[in-house]
PDB file of N, CA and C in Angstrom:
ATOM      1  N   GLY A   1      -3.158  -2.940   9.884  1.00 90.00           N
ATOM      2  CA  GLY A   1      -1.922  -2.883  10.601  1.00 90.00           C
ATOM      3  C   GLY A   1      -1.178  -4.202  10.627  1.00 90.00           C
ATOM      4  N   ASN A   2      -1.869  -5.309  10.414  1.00 94.00           N
ATOM      5  CA  ASN A   2      -1.208  -6.609  10.470  1.00 94.00           C
ATOM      6  C   ASN A   2      -0.197  -6.788   9.345  1.00 94.00           C
ATOM      7  N   ILE A   3      -0.502  -6.275   8.177  1.00 95.00           N
ATOM      8  CA  ILE A   3       0.455  -6.377   7.066  1.00 95.00           C
ATOM      9  C   ILE A   3       1.705  -5.571   7.390  1.00 95.00           C
ATOM     10  N   VAL A   4       1.535  -4.381   7.904  1.00 96.00           N
ATOM     11  CA  VAL A   4       2.684  -3.545   8.283  1.00 96.00           C
ATOM     12  C   VAL A   4       3.493  -4.240   9.366  1.00 96.00           C
ATOM     13  N   ASP A   5       2.816  -4.795  10.364  1.00 96.00           N
ATOM     14  CA  ASP A   5       3.533  -5.507  11.433  1.00 96.00           C
ATOM     15  C   ASP A   5       4.401  -6.616  10.859  1.00 96.00           C
ATOM     16  N   ARG A   6       3.857  -7.368   9.934  1.00 96.00           N
ATOM     17  CA  ARG A   6       4.606  -8.491   9.340  1.00 96.00           C
ATOM     18  C   ARG A   6       5.790  -7.997   8.512  1.00 96.00           C
ATOM     19  N   LEU A   7       5.581  -6.931   7.753  1.00 96.00           N
ATOM     20  CA  LEU A   7       6.676  -6.388   6.945  1.00 96.00           C
ATOM     21  C   LEU A   7       7.831  -5.930   7.832  1.00 96.00           C
ATOM     22  N   VAL A   8       7.508  -5.270   8.919  1.00 94.00           N
ATOM     23  CA  VAL A   8       8.543  -4.816   9.850  1.00 94.00           C
ATOM     24  C   VAL A   8       9.232  -6.020  10.487  1.00 94.00           C
ATOM     25  N   LEU A   9       8.462  -7.025  10.880  1.00 96.00           N
ATOM     26  CA  LEU A   9       9.019  -8.239  11.466  1.00 96.00           C
ATOM     27  C   LEU A   9       9.978  -8.932  10.500  1.00 96.00           C
ATOM     28  N   GLU A  10       9.675  -8.863   9.209  1.00 95.00           N
ATOM     29  CA  GLU A  10      10.522  -9.488   8.194  1.00 95.00           C
ATOM     30  C   GLU A  10      11.738  -8.630   7.832  1.00 95.00           C
ATOM     31  N   GLY A  11      11.856  -7.450   8.432  1.00 94.00           N
ATOM     32  CA  GLY A  11      13.042  -6.635   8.241  1.00 94.00           C
ATOM     33  C   GLY A  11      12.904  -5.460   7.288  1.00 94.00           C
ATOM     34  N   CYS A  12      11.711  -5.160   6.844  1.00 93.00           N
ATOM     35  CA  CYS A  12      11.530  -3.990   5.974  1.00 93.00           C
ATOM     36  C   CYS A  12      11.858  -2.729   6.766  1.00 93.00           C
ATOM     37  N   LYS A  13      12.670  -1.883   6.187  1.00 89.00           N
ATOM     38  CA  LYS A  13      13.188  -0.714   6.905  1.00 89.00           C
ATOM     39  C   LYS A  13      12.283   0.516   6.821  1.00 89.00           C
ATOM     40  N   ASP A  14      11.716   0.773   5.662  1.00 93.00           N
ATOM     41  CA  ASP A  14      10.925   1.987   5.465  1.00 93.00           C
ATOM     42  C   ASP A  14       9.569   1.589   4.884  1.00 93.00           C
ATOM     43  N   VAL A  15       8.616   1.331   5.763  1.00 97.00           N
ATOM     44  CA  VAL A  15       7.296   0.899   5.329  1.00 97.00           C
ATOM     45  C   VAL A  15       6.404   2.133   5.172  1.00 97.00           C
ATOM     46  N   LEU A  16       5.804   2.241   3.991  1.00 97.00           N
ATOM     47  CA  LEU A  16       4.860   3.316   3.701  1.00 97.00           C
ATOM     48  C   LEU A  16       3.475   2.702   3.616  1.00 97.00           C
ATOM     49  N   ALA A  17       2.455   3.446   4.009  1.00 97.00           N
ATOM     50  CA  ALA A  17       1.099   2.905   3.960  1.00 97.00           C
ATOM     51  C   ALA A  17       0.125   3.928   3.400  1.00 97.00           C
ATOM     52  N   ILE A  18      -0.914   3.379   2.796  1.00 97.00           N
ATOM     53  CA  ILE A  18      -2.040   4.176   2.313  1.00 97.00           C
ATOM     54  C   ILE A  18      -3.283   3.476   2.832  1.00 97.00           C
ATOM     55  N   GLU A  19      -4.117   4.206   3.548  1.00 96.00           N
ATOM     56  CA  GLU A  19      -5.310   3.613   4.161  1.00 96.00           C
ATOM     57  C   GLU A  19      -6.472   4.580   4.070  1.00 96.00           C
ATOM     58  N   ILE A  20      -7.572   4.118   3.511  1.00 94.00           N
ATOM     59  CA  ILE A  20      -8.739   4.970   3.318  1.00 94.00           C
ATOM     60  C   ILE A  20      -9.572   5.128   4.591  1.00 94.00           C
ATOM     61  N   ASN A  21      -9.578   4.122   5.448  1.00 95.00           N
ATOM     62  CA  ASN A  21     -10.376   4.160   6.673  1.00 95.00           C
ATOM     63  C   ASN A  21      -9.667   5.022   7.720  1.00 95.00           C
ATOM     64  N   PRO A  22     -10.307   6.110   8.178  1.00 97.00           N
ATOM     65  CA  PRO A  22      -9.646   7.022   9.126  1.00 97.00           C
ATOM     66  C   PRO A  22      -9.210   6.350  10.425  1.00 97.00           C
ATOM     67  N   GLU A  23     -10.011   5.433  10.948  1.00 96.00           N
ATOM     68  CA  GLU A  23      -9.654   4.760  12.201  1.00 96.00           C
ATOM     69  C   GLU A  23      -8.433   3.859  12.011  1.00 96.00           C
ATOM     70  N   LEU A  24      -8.409   3.133  10.905  1.00 96.00           N
ATOM     71  CA  LEU A  24      -7.259   2.269  10.629  1.00 96.00           C
ATOM     72  C   LEU A  24      -6.023   3.094  10.294  1.00 96.00           C
ATOM     73  N   ARG A  25      -6.223   4.228   9.600  1.00 96.00           N
ATOM     74  CA  ARG A  25      -5.099   5.107   9.268  1.00 96.00           C
ATOM     75  C   ARG A  25      -4.450   5.614  10.548  1.00 96.00           C
ATOM     76  N   LYS A  26      -5.243   5.938  11.556  1.00 96.00           N
ATOM     77  CA  LYS A  26      -4.702   6.420  12.832  1.00 96.00           C
ATOM     78  C   LYS A  26      -3.836   5.343  13.496  1.00 96.00           C
ATOM     79  N   ILE A  27      -4.266   4.091  13.423  1.00 96.00           N
ATOM     80  CA  ILE A  27      -3.469   2.985  13.965  1.00 96.00           C
ATOM     81  C   ILE A  27      -2.147   2.868  13.214  1.00 96.00           C
ATOM     82  N   LEU A  28      -2.213   2.973  11.895  1.00 96.00           N
ATOM     83  CA  LEU A  28      -1.003   2.846  11.072  1.00 96.00           C
ATOM     84  C   LEU A  28      -0.001   3.964  11.340  1.00 96.00           C
ATOM     85  N   GLU A  29      -0.481   5.142  11.683  1.00 96.00           N
ATOM     86  CA  GLU A  29       0.421   6.275  11.922  1.00 96.00           C
ATOM     87  C   GLU A  29       1.407   5.993  13.047  1.00 96.00           C
ATOM     88  N   ASN A  30       1.072   5.049  13.926  1.00 94.00           N
ATOM     89  CA  ASN A  30       1.982   4.671  15.010  1.00 94.00           C
ATOM     90  C   ASN A  30       2.920   3.534  14.607  1.00 94.00           C
ATOM     91  N   LYS A  31       2.740   2.996  13.406  1.00 95.00           N
ATOM     92  CA  LYS A  31       3.518   1.842  12.977  1.00 95.00           C
ATOM     93  C   LYS A  31       4.449   2.138  11.805  1.00 95.00           C
ATOM     94  N   CYS A  32       4.089   3.139  10.985  1.00 96.00           N
ATOM     95  CA  CYS A  32       4.859   3.418   9.778  1.00 96.00           C
ATOM     96  C   CYS A  32       4.513   4.822   9.283  1.00 96.00           C
ATOM     97  N   ARG A  33       5.025   5.154   8.125  1.00 96.00           N
ATOM     98  CA  ARG A  33       4.732   6.461   7.534  1.00 96.00           C
ATOM     99  C   ARG A  33       3.533   6.316   6.593  1.00 96.00           C
ATOM    100  N   VAL A  34       2.457   7.010   6.913  1.00 97.00           N
ATOM    101  CA  VAL A  34       1.248   6.992   6.091  1.00 97.00           C
ATOM    102  C   VAL A  34       1.374   8.106   5.055  1.00 97.00           C
ATOM    103  N   ILE A  35       1.250   7.740   3.779  1.00 97.00           N
ATOM    104  CA  ILE A  35       1.467   8.730   2.710  1.00 97.00           C
ATOM    105  C   ILE A  35       0.197   9.090   1.959  1.00 97.00           C
ATOM    106  N   GLY A  36      -0.940   8.542   2.383  1.00 96.00           N
ATOM    107  CA  GLY A  36      -2.170   8.892   1.696  1.00 96.00           C
ATOM    108  C   GLY A  36      -3.360   8.132   2.218  1.00 96.00           C
ATOM    109  N   SER A  37      -4.519   8.495   1.671  1.00 96.00           N
ATOM    110  CA  SER A  37      -5.754   7.839   2.088  1.00 96.00           C
ATOM    111  C   SER A  37      -6.460   7.127   0.933  1.00 96.00           C
ATOM    112  N   ASP A  38      -5.964   7.307  -0.285  1.00 97.00           N
ATOM    113  CA  ASP A  38      -6.589   6.641  -1.434  1.00 97.00           C
ATOM    114  C   ASP A  38      -5.486   6.212  -2.401  1.00 97.00           C
ATOM    115  N   PHE A  39      -5.283   4.917  -2.501  1.00 97.00           N
ATOM    116  CA  PHE A  39      -4.217   4.404  -3.366  1.00 97.00           C
ATOM    117  C   PHE A  39      -4.365   4.881  -4.802  1.00 97.00           C
ATOM    118  N   LEU A  40      -5.586   4.992  -5.266  1.00 97.00           N
ATOM    119  CA  LEU A  40      -5.819   5.387  -6.659  1.00 97.00           C
ATOM    120  C   LEU A  40      -5.466   6.845  -6.926  1.00 97.00           C
ATOM    121  N   GLU A  41      -5.124   7.592  -5.884  1.00 97.00           N
ATOM    122  CA  GLU A  41      -4.652   8.973  -6.046  1.00 97.00           C
ATOM    123  C   GLU A  41      -3.145   9.083  -5.880  1.00 97.00           C
ATOM    124  N   THR A  42      -2.481   7.975  -5.619  1.00 97.00           N
ATOM    125  CA  THR A  42      -1.033   7.961  -5.427  1.00 97.00           C
ATOM    126  C   THR A  42      -0.329   8.199  -6.759  1.00 97.00           C
ATOM    127  N   LYS A  43       0.655   9.057  -6.754  1.00 97.00           N
ATOM    128  CA  LYS A  43       1.422   9.372  -7.959  1.00 97.00           C
ATOM    129  C   LYS A  43       2.696   8.528  -7.993  1.00 97.00           C
ATOM    130  N   SER A  44       3.126   8.196  -9.186  1.00 97.00           N
ATOM    131  CA  SER A  44       4.327   7.366  -9.330  1.00 97.00           C
ATOM    132  C   SER A  44       5.551   8.029  -8.701  1.00 97.00           C
ATOM    133  N   GLU A  45       5.609   9.351  -8.714  1.00 97.00           N
ATOM    134  CA  GLU A  45       6.750  10.058  -8.120  1.00 97.00           C
ATOM    135  C   GLU A  45       6.840   9.797  -6.618  1.00 97.00           C
ATOM    136  N   THR A  46       5.710   9.603  -5.977  1.00 95.00           N
ATOM    137  CA  THR A  46       5.674   9.394  -4.534  1.00 95.00           C
ATOM    138  C   THR A  46       6.294   8.065  -4.146  1.00 95.00           C
ATOM    139  N   ILE A  47       6.199   7.079  -5.028  1.00 96.00           N
ATOM    140  CA  ILE A  47       6.706   5.743  -4.704  1.00 96.00           C
ATOM    141  C   ILE A  47       7.841   5.315  -5.631  1.00 96.00           C
ATOM    142  N   SER A  48       8.500   6.254  -6.247  1.00 96.00           N
ATOM    143  CA  SER A  48       9.531   5.946  -7.250  1.00 96.00           C
ATOM    144  C   SER A  48      10.730   5.197  -6.680  1.00 96.00           C
ATOM    145  N   HIS A  49      10.875   5.169  -5.372  1.00 95.00           N
ATOM    146  CA  HIS A  49      12.041   4.554  -4.732  1.00 95.00           C
ATOM    147  C   HIS A  49      11.735   3.194  -4.093  1.00 95.00           C
ATOM    148  N   ILE A  50      10.527   2.706  -4.198  1.00 96.00           N
ATOM    149  CA  ILE A  50      10.161   1.494  -3.470  1.00 96.00           C
ATOM    150  C   ILE A  50      10.517   0.221  -4.252  1.00 96.00           C
ATOM    151  N   ASP A  51      10.637  -0.887  -3.515  1.00 95.00           N
ATOM    152  CA  ASP A  51      10.985  -2.184  -4.103  1.00 95.00           C
ATOM    153  C   ASP A  51       9.774  -3.101  -4.261  1.00 95.00           C
ATOM    154  N   VAL A  52       8.795  -2.949  -3.350  1.00 97.00           N
ATOM    155  CA  VAL A  52       7.662  -3.866  -3.303  1.00 97.00           C
ATOM    156  C   VAL A  52       6.400  -3.101  -2.934  1.00 97.00           C
ATOM    157  N   ILE A  53       5.312  -3.450  -3.592  1.00 97.00           N
ATOM    158  CA  ILE A  53       3.985  -2.992  -3.185  1.00 97.00           C
ATOM    159  C   ILE A  53       3.257  -4.222  -2.642  1.00 97.00           C
ATOM    160  N   VAL A  54       2.844  -4.149  -1.387  1.00 97.00           N
ATOM    161  CA  VAL A  54       2.026  -5.194  -0.781  1.00 97.00           C
ATOM    162  C   VAL A  54       0.675  -4.549  -0.517  1.00 97.00           C
ATOM    163  N   MET A  55      -0.348  -5.113  -1.122  1.00 96.00           N
ATOM    164  CA  MET A  55      -1.656  -4.462  -1.019  1.00 96.00           C
ATOM    165  C   MET A  55      -2.752  -5.444  -0.656  1.00 96.00           C
ATOM    166  N   ASN A  56      -3.754  -4.915   0.002  1.00 95.00           N
ATOM    167  CA  ASN A  56      -4.973  -5.644   0.317  1.00 95.00           C
ATOM    168  C   ASN A  56      -6.116  -4.756  -0.180  1.00 95.00           C
ATOM    169  N   PRO A  57      -6.328  -4.754  -1.499  1.00 95.00           N
ATOM    170  CA  PRO A  57      -7.315  -3.831  -2.068  1.00 95.00           C
ATOM    171  C   PRO A  57      -8.739  -4.238  -1.703  1.00 95.00           C
ATOM    172  N   PRO A  58      -9.660  -3.274  -1.774  1.00 92.00           N
ATOM    173  CA  PRO A  58     -11.061  -3.626  -1.529  1.00 92.00           C
ATOM    174  C   PRO A  58     -11.496  -4.695  -2.525  1.00 92.00           C
ATOM    175  N   PHE A  59     -12.190  -5.713  -2.036  1.00 90.00           N
ATOM    176  CA  PHE A  59     -12.586  -6.818  -2.910  1.00 90.00           C
ATOM    177  C   PHE A  59     -13.439  -6.344  -4.075  1.00 90.00           C
ATOM    178  N   SER A  60     -14.188  -5.272  -3.871  1.00 93.00           N
ATOM    179  CA  SER A  60     -15.059  -4.765  -4.936  1.00 93.00           C
ATOM    180  C   SER A  60     -14.288  -4.043  -6.036  1.00 93.00           C
ATOM    181  N   ALA A  61     -13.034  -3.715  -5.777  1.00 94.00           N
ATOM    182  CA  ALA A  61     -12.244  -2.962  -6.758  1.00 94.00           C
ATOM    183  C   ALA A  61     -10.819  -3.486  -6.847  1.00 94.00           C
ATOM    184  N   ASP A  62     -10.623  -4.771  -6.567  1.00 95.00           N
ATOM    185  CA  ASP A  62      -9.254  -5.290  -6.531  1.00 95.00           C
ATOM    186  C   ASP A  62      -8.557  -5.202  -7.881  1.00 95.00           C
ATOM    187  N   GLU A  63      -9.248  -5.523  -8.942  1.00 96.00           N
ATOM    188  CA  GLU A  63      -8.630  -5.485 -10.272  1.00 96.00           C
ATOM    189  C   GLU A  63      -8.172  -4.067 -10.627  1.00 96.00           C
ATOM    190  N   ARG A  64      -9.002  -3.097 -10.305  1.00 97.00           N
ATOM    191  CA  ARG A  64      -8.659  -1.695 -10.594  1.00 97.00           C
ATOM    192  C   ARG A  64      -7.408  -1.273  -9.821  1.00 97.00           C
ATOM    193  N   HIS A  65      -7.330  -1.642  -8.550  1.00 97.00           N
ATOM    194  CA  HIS A  65      -6.171  -1.283  -7.735  1.00 97.00           C
ATOM    195  C   HIS A  65      -4.898  -1.975  -8.223  1.00 97.00           C
ATOM    196  N   ILE A  66      -5.015  -3.252  -8.580  1.00 97.00           N
ATOM    197  CA  ILE A  66      -3.841  -3.991  -9.049  1.00 97.00           C
ATOM    198  C   ILE A  66      -3.337  -3.421 -10.370  1.00 97.00           C
ATOM    199  N   ASN A  67      -4.235  -3.154 -11.291  1.00 98.00           N
ATOM    200  CA  ASN A  67      -3.825  -2.549 -12.563  1.00 98.00           C
ATOM    201  C   ASN A  67      -3.164  -1.201 -12.340  1.00 98.00           C
ATOM    202  N   TYR A  68      -3.699  -0.410 -11.415  1.00 98.00           N
ATOM    203  CA  TYR A  68      -3.110   0.894 -11.130  1.00 98.00           C
ATOM    204  C   TYR A  68      -1.711   0.729 -10.524  1.00 98.00           C
ATOM    205  N   ALA A  69      -1.543  -0.283  -9.676  1.00 98.00           N
ATOM    206  CA  ALA A  69      -0.220  -0.536  -9.092  1.00 98.00           C
ATOM    207  C   ALA A  69       0.804  -0.782 -10.191  1.00 98.00           C
ATOM    208  N   PHE A  70       0.434  -1.572 -11.194  1.00 97.00           N
ATOM    209  CA  PHE A  70       1.348  -1.820 -12.317  1.00 97.00           C
ATOM    210  C   PHE A  70       1.644  -0.538 -13.091  1.00 97.00           C
ATOM    211  N   GLU A  71       0.694   0.379 -13.171  1.00 98.00           N
ATOM    212  CA  GLU A  71       0.908   1.650 -13.874  1.00 98.00           C
ATOM    213  C   GLU A  71       1.915   2.544 -13.166  1.00 98.00           C
ATOM    214  N   ILE A  72       1.868   2.581 -11.825  1.00 98.00           N
ATOM    215  CA  ILE A  72       2.690   3.548 -11.097  1.00 98.00           C
ATOM    216  C   ILE A  72       3.953   2.951 -10.472  1.00 98.00           C
ATOM    217  N   ALA A  73       4.064   1.635 -10.441  1.00 98.00           N
ATOM    218  CA  ALA A  73       5.228   0.999  -9.813  1.00 98.00           C
ATOM    219  C   ALA A  73       6.504   1.308 -10.587  1.00 98.00           C
ATOM    220  N   PRO A  74       7.593   1.558  -9.880  1.00 97.00           N
ATOM    221  CA  PRO A  74       8.863   1.783 -10.560  1.00 97.00           C
ATOM    222  C   PRO A  74       9.361   0.477 -11.193  1.00 97.00           C
ATOM    223  N   PRO A  75      10.257   0.574 -12.167  1.00 97.00           N
ATOM    224  CA  PRO A  75      10.799  -0.624 -12.806  1.00 97.00           C
ATOM    225  C   PRO A  75      11.411  -1.575 -11.759  1.00 97.00           C
ATOM    226  N   GLY A  76      11.105  -2.856 -11.915  1.00 97.00           N
ATOM    227  CA  GLY A  76      11.645  -3.871 -11.018  1.00 97.00           C
ATOM    228  C   GLY A  76      10.883  -4.058  -9.726  1.00 97.00           C
ATOM    229  N   CYS A  77       9.877  -3.233  -9.478  1.00 97.00           N
ATOM    230  CA  CYS A  77       9.083  -3.320  -8.256  1.00 97.00           C
ATOM    231  C   CYS A  77       8.196  -4.560  -8.289  1.00 97.00           C
ATOM    232  N   LYS A  78       8.184  -5.332  -7.217  1.00 98.00           N
ATOM    233  CA  LYS A  78       7.294  -6.474  -7.104  1.00 98.00           C
ATOM    234  C   LYS A  78       5.944  -6.006  -6.573  1.00 98.00           C
ATOM    235  N   ILE A  79       4.884  -6.644  -7.023  1.00 98.00           N
ATOM    236  CA  ILE A  79       3.533  -6.313  -6.560  1.00 98.00           C
ATOM    237  C   ILE A  79       2.915  -7.574  -5.985  1.00 98.00           C
ATOM    238  N   ILE A  80       2.510  -7.493  -4.736  1.00 97.00           N
ATOM    239  CA  ILE A  80       1.846  -8.604  -4.064  1.00 97.00           C
ATOM    240  C   ILE A  80       0.479  -8.106  -3.629  1.00 97.00           C
ATOM    241  N   ALA A  81      -0.563  -8.781  -4.077  1.00 96.00           N
ATOM    242  CA  ALA A  81      -1.926  -8.361  -3.744  1.00 96.00           C
ATOM    243  C   ALA A  81      -2.680  -9.499  -3.075  1.00 96.00           C
ATOM    244  N   LEU A  82      -3.271  -9.193  -1.932  1.00 95.00           N
ATOM    245  CA  LEU A  82      -4.117 -10.148  -1.221  1.00 95.00           C
ATOM    246  C   LEU A  82      -5.545  -9.920  -1.697  1.00 95.00           C
ATOM    247  N   CYS A  83      -6.099 -10.908  -2.369  1.00 91.00           N
ATOM    248  CA  CYS A  83      -7.412 -10.728  -2.987  1.00 91.00           C
ATOM    249  C   CYS A  83      -8.379 -11.820  -2.559  1.00 91.00           C
ATOM    250  N   ASN A  84      -9.640 -11.526  -2.741  1.00 83.00           N
ATOM    251  CA  ASN A  84     -10.695 -12.475  -2.451  1.00 83.00           C
ATOM    252  C   ASN A  84     -10.717 -13.546  -3.529  1.00 83.00           C
TER     253      ASN A  84
END
């Protein structure tokens, strides 16, 4: 939820989130629109309108998540990943 809080504080208007942990997903539901529970199942059509992907992928699979973000991100979309 801290990343979402910061994005909203910085003026992001429509924050979407994907969270695999059910407890954390419940917290996010009060802060933004949750669109899924597994980023690797997200389809490019679902995020075709976004400008930026800000992610904190699992450290054990960060490379896989980042590569997938590049596959599904719309043209011109920035990708920011917090990694170990």
